[in-house]
Short mmCIF file of C-alpha atoms in Angstrom, two decimals:
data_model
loop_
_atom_site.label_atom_id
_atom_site.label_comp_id
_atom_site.label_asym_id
_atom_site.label_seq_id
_atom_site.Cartn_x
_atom_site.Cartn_y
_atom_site.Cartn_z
CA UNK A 1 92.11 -143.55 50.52
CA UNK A 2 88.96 -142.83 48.24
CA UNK A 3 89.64 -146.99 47.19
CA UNK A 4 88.47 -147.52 50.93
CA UNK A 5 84.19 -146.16 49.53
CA UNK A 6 83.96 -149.73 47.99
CA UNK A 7 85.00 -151.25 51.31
CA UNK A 8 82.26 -149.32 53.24
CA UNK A 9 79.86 -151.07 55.10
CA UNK A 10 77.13 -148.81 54.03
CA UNK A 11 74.05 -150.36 56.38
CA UNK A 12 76.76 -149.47 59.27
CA UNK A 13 77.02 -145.92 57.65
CA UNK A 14 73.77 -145.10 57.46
CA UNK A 15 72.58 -146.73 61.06
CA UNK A 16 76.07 -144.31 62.67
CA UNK A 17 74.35 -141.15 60.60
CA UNK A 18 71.20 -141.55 61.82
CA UNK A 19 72.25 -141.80 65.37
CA UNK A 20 74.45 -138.76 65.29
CA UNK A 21 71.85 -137.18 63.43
CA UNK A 22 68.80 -138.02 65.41
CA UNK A 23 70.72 -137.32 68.82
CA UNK A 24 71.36 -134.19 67.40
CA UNK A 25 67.98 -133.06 67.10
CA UNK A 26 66.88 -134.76 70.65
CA UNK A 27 69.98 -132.76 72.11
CA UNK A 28 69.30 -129.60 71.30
CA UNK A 29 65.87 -129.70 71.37
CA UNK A 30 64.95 -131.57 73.96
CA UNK A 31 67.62 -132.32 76.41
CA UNK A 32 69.60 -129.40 76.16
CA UNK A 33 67.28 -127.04 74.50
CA UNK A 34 66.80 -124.43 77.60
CA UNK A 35 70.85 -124.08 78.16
CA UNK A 36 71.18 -124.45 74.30
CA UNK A 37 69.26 -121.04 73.96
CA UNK A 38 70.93 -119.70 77.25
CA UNK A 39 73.87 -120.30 74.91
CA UNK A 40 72.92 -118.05 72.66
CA UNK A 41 71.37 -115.46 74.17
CA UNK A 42 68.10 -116.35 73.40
CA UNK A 43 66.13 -117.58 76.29
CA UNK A 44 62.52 -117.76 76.53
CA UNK A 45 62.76 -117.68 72.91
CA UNK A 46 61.60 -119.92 70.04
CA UNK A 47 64.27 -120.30 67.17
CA UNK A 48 63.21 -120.69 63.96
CA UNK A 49 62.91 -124.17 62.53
CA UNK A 50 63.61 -123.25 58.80
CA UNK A 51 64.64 -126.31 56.39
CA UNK A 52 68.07 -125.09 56.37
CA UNK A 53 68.38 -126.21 60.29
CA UNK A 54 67.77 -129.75 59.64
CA UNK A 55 68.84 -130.39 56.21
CA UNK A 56 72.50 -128.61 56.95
CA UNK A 57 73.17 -130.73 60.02
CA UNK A 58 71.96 -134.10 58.04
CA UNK A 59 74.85 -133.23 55.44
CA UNK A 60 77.35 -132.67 57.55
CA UNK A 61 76.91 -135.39 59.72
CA UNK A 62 76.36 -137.73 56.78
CA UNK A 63 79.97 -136.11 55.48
CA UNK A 64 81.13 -136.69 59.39
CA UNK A 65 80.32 -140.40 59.53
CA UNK A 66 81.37 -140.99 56.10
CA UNK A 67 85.09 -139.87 56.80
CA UNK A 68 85.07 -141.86 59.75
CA UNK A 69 83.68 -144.90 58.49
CA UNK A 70 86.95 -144.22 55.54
CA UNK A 71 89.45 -143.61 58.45
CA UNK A 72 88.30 -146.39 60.65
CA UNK A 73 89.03 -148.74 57.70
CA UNK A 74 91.91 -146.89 56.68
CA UNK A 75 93.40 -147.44 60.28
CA UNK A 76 92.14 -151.16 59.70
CA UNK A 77 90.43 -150.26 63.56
CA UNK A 78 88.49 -153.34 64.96
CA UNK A 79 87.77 -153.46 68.66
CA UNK A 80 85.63 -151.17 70.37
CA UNK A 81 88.55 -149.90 72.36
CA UNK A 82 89.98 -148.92 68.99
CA UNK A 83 86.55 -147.22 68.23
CA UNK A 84 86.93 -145.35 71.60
CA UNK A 85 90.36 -143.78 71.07
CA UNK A 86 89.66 -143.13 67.50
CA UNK A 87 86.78 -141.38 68.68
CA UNK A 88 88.20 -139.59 71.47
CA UNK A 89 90.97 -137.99 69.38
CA UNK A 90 88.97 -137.26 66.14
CA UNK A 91 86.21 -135.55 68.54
CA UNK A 92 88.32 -133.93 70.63
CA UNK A 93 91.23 -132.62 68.48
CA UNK A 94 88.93 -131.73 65.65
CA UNK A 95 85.19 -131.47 66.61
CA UNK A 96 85.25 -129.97 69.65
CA UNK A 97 88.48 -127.75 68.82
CA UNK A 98 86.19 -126.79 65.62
CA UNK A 99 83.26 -126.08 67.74
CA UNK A 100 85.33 -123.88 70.12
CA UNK A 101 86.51 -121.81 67.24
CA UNK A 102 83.77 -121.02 65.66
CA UNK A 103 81.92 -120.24 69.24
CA UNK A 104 84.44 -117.55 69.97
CA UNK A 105 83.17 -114.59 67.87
CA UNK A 106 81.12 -112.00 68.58
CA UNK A 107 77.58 -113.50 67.62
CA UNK A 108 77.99 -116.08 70.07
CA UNK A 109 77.65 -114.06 73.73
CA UNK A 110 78.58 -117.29 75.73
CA UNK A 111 81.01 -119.05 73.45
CA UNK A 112 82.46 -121.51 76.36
CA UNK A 113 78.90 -122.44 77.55
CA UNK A 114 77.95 -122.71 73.80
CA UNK A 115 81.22 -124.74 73.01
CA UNK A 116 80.47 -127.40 76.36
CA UNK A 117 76.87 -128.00 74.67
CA UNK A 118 77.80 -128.05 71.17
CA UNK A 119 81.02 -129.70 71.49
CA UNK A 120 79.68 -132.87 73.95
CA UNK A 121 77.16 -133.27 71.32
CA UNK A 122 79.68 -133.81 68.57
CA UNK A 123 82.21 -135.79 71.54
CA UNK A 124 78.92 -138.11 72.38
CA UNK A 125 78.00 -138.98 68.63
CA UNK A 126 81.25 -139.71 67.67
CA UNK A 127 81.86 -142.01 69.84
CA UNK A 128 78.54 -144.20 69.46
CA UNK A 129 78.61 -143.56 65.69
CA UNK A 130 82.44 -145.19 65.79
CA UNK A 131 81.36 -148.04 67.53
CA UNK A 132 78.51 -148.58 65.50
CA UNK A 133 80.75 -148.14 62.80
CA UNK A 134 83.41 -150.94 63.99
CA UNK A 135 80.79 -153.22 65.87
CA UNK A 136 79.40 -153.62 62.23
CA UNK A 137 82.69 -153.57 60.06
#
């Protein structure tokens, strides 16, 4: 699989990161910042903006759009409905199920409201990042 890294459209990999990446930080601080912090228990509050809250979500989006871009050619996916499934079972089955899991504990005192915000996030940027990715294959 690793033979697929030479194969990467990397201009396509780093326009999908930057998209999942950027909508991140418009999603949860912008469009969903109020029920984001509702979320967590922390309304009328401002949460810290320490390096470690934008430089951690850069990484593992990068890592998230690099294994995609590796499975989408992998799969040898190359319409956008392809994209769409792809997405829709690689978000679903493991970044929303992920997101869920790690909501339900006790730090997180709405875990199903926190997993709806978190886990769309993660469903919507998958799904433009794939199509990015296979749009520019």
């Amino acid at each position: 699989m690793l033979q697929f890294l030479t194969n990467l459209n990397w201009v396509s990999v780093l326009i999908a990161f930057a998209v999942y990446f950027v909508l991140g930080g418009l999603w949860f601080t912008l469009i969903f910042a109020k029920p984001y912090k509702a979320s967590l228990g922390r309304d009328g509050e401002t949460l810290p903006n320490k390096p470690i809250f934008i430089v951690g979500p850069a990484i593992c989006s990068l890592v998230i759009t690099v294994t995609n871009a590796l499975l989408i050619n992998a799969l040898n996916i190359d319409t956008v409905g392809g994209a769409i499934e792809f997405a829709l079972i690689i978000g679903i089955g493991y970044l929303v199920a992920n997101t869920v899991n790690i909501a339900i504990n006790p730090n997180i005192p709405r875990p199903i409201f926190y997993s709806v915000i978190s886990g769309a996030y993660h469903l919507v940027s998958i799904l433009i990042a794939s199509v990015i990715l296979v749009l520019m294959k």
